Amino acid sequence: MRQALKSIIYLGAILLPMLLSAQDTPIVNSTISGKVIDAANSQALIGATVSIKGTTNGSSTDANGEFSLITGQRLPFTLIVSYLGYVKKEILINEKKVEIKLDANSNQLDDVIVSSRRRQESVQDIPIPITVIRGATAEDAGAFNPNRLKELIPSVQLYSSNGRNTTLNIRGLGSSYGLTNDGIDPGVGFYVDGVYYARPAATAIDFVDIDQIEVLRGPQGTLFGKNTTAGAFNITTRPASFTPGASFETSYGNLNYIQAKASVTGPLGKKLAARLSFSGTQRDGTLYNQTTLKPVNTLNNVGFRAQLLYTPTDKINITFAGDNARQRPDGNATVVAGVVTTKRAAYRQFNNIIADLNYKLPSTNPFDRITDADSPWRVNNDFGGASINIDAKIGRGKLTSTTAWRYWIWDPSNDRDFTGLPVLTKSQGNSRHDQYTQEIRYAGQFSTRLSGVFGIFLINQDLKSDPVQTEESGSAQWRFSQSSTSALWKTPGLFDGFGTNTTSRLKTFGAAVFTQFDWAITNQLHLLPGLRFNYDKKDVDYKRQTYGGLQTTDAALIALKNAVYTNQAFKFKVDENNFSGQITLAYKPSTNVNLFATYANSYKPVGVNLGGLPTANGAVLIDLARVKPEFVTHYEFGIKTKPSAKSTLNLVVYNTEIKDYQTSVQTAEVGVNRGYLANAEKVRVRGFELDGNLRVSSNFSLTGAVTYTNGKYISFKNAPVPLEETGGESAFKDISGGRLPGISKWAGSLGGEVSKDGGLLSLKGKYFLALDGYYRSEFSSSASPSQFLNIDGYTLVNGRVGFRASNGITVLVWSRNLTNKNYFEQLLPAAGNAGQYAAVLGDQRTYGITLRYSF
């Protein structure tokens, strides 16, 4: 660690003088405010983008069409103003308060502004594959959490069987597919207002007052504090404003769906403004439990967010933010989707086991949406935190400090056997996670030819059992664990109440220095080098102790109990440091064409196993406790074009290879909770992405994307066997050449909206009709390719129709999964691998009405 910190200081000593020497003397500051209106009817334009030309400074208009900018520029300077369906305007201003009129233009797309490179830029001008979803667009589409974004962005994959077991991937990479092990870091960065969310469960929460979502694809470790080997979500919320405003929204739908949102902002003084936001969602369950006689898999989510904006001078913005999100659904139940005949003896096959126990599945059709799970379901998921963000104008750039603390409390209870039998009666992996992060970066235009970002990032994490994690068997466990014909297995009470209590703690420290520059060799040709240094340290203390069951001194009976659960303990420390980076060459032969090529390498930190380790001949395989870091090599070629003023068309071709790929694998051992982590020697993902937008007229627009993704194991010689080969001659298999799980070769989205000017009662506005379609081809749902655990391709259609008034009133009727398509999200082998596997079902058709009002 000491050597790593010396390296960070050394690297900073080299780069920081370069930044300081490139800065200009600070200049006089101004506060600019104004309003953006329709030139024809003087109606306020809500959500118009306003930025200062040649700077990192920008904002959006509020519910009254008003904006405010605090800047270090001396008047006069040029504002760039854009809005969907209107002509982009550059206007030279000489006053601190302005009114800007935009002309409607059916032949021009709006200019989408992003901040992922720490400056305000047009998305078409940056040499990064990036998709932008505005908050209003996500709200209209019903994408109130990250899981629903995948229907708008086909390069994104998100799988969740519950809050902890959530996987967020881009191009099929990022986190291990299926069951999550807390000992590895995600490869997709998830940022909200510059704050990194370390746990994958963060992606299961509802959005609260989102302004814009930027999804960057490919390694982005030279732009963001935490290493992002597969991409990043850069999410910004609506900021506090000195202009008073508010918005209220409520939705009602089938399954007793109710959602309410509210946001209020305004000044508390001349230099202090605040914003309070709320979101709440409730819905009845999508499955029916025959044991409890009530629906399960409900929604019960509440989220709050508060912000204070303090502007002590025109040069400094300080934002204090705090948030809390709580989920209390009634279960994340699955249904038994099928039964596979394994290579075990006939008496160890699932159908024979349940016949001996006089049990029958409630249904053999998973889309009957029936379960009989007999263990109590509890899915208490709490997230929250606080942050202080300081932006200071220095020279031609901005110095930003983001200090944050976040917590995650996970309090679950699951039925791991997926049936109404008392096999695994408790599965309670309680955890508490605290993280502290500090990021300091400087971004700006250092000279007429050089711009970029330089930053330092620190993260400290403490993840521990809260207070203990429990796994417990019931009276039917003996029949599922029976591995011989010995009559001792039937010993009364042998496994009833037999379980484990686990205490674990993972302490993690990470540090990084990162930088990326943009050197304009000519006005058309840019070179963008980036460099990153990582240091990661992990300290693990794991202890598992058995309890309960039949208390006996009989060695034979003790051996049977040990075949299910054993005591296990280990402590160890690991640390790694590495350099990584990228280089991009971008060429703009014209204002409508942007060509770029990128080479990048990146590291995903060393991992540790926290769910228990498998055994061999009774010995714990302690060597599996450490999971080697991933090394990523990435190539990418892209072209962004504007074929006309009313269209864009972009193409990216990429190839990503990963050495020591971190993957989560199932094991037949009941005592290895949620599988364990391992390294595949090498994997490769390659493909292309095509996306475009077309504004046919001021009242008709289309957007679409198509992706081809081919992911496979180049080498994985010691992988676990798939479910159907459990009980064969070997527990491991060479699956080199097999496909990676969770990746559809083809995926696409297509959306369109048609509108017409009109009135509702005394309101003027537009009627609209919108449809969104999402398709993905079939994919594997098993880490080791299985002929049974494949999910068929499917198409989803979502639609909405309504009225959007000019003064902020919106009424819309919507439906998701309009065709009521039955489809699987995931297929999961049950613990013990007796042959049965469960399914996470996609939601059936839902529909409802939304009322929204802003002022």
PDB file of C-alpha atoms in Angstrom, residues 47 80 103 112 220 299 305 318 387 474 493 501 514 537 544 552 571 657 672 796 818:
ATOM      1  CA  GLY A  47     -36.086  21.256 -20.765  1.00  0.00           C
ATOM      2  CA  ILE A  80     -25.883  27.818 -27.443  1.00  0.00           C
ATOM      3  CA  ASP A 103     -38.114  28.907 -34.048  1.00  0.00           C
ATOM      4  CA  VAL A 112     -28.260  16.338 -27.101  1.00  0.00           C
ATOM      5  CA  GLN A 220     -13.987   4.435 -19.333  1.00  0.00           C
ATOM      6  CA  LEU A 299     -43.702  -3.627  -5.464  1.00  0.00           C
ATOM      7  CA  ARG A 305     -33.836  13.017  -2.123  1.00  0.00           C
ATOM      8  CA  ILE A 318     -21.535  23.833  -3.264  1.00  0.00           C
ATOM      9  CA  SER A 387     -22.563  13.894  -0.375  1.00  0.00           C
ATOM     10  CA  GLY A 474     -35.853 -28.667   7.013  1.00  0.00           C
ATOM     11  CA  GLY A 493     -34.594 -35.317  12.821  1.00  0.00           C
ATOM     12  CA  ASN A 501     -24.488 -19.175  11.028  1.00  0.00           C
ATOM     13  CA  PHE A 514      -6.671   9.059 -13.790  1.00  0.00           C
ATOM     14  CA  LYS A 537      -6.550  -3.907  -1.166  1.00  0.00           C
ATOM     15  CA  ARG A 544     -19.140 -20.375   9.277  1.00  0.00           C
ATOM     16  CA  THR A 552     -25.250 -37.318  17.998  1.00  0.00           C
ATOM     17  CA  LYS A 571      -8.665 -15.077   6.790  1.00  0.00           C
ATOM     18  CA  GLU A 657     -10.798  -9.768 -24.816  1.00  0.00           C
ATOM     19  CA  VAL A 672     -21.761 -22.959  -0.921  1.00  0.00           C
ATOM     20  CA  LEU A 796     -41.953  -6.625 -26.094  1.00  0.00           C
ATOM     21  CA  LEU A 818     -48.963  -4.706 -24.783  1.00  0.00           C
TER      22      LEU A 818
END
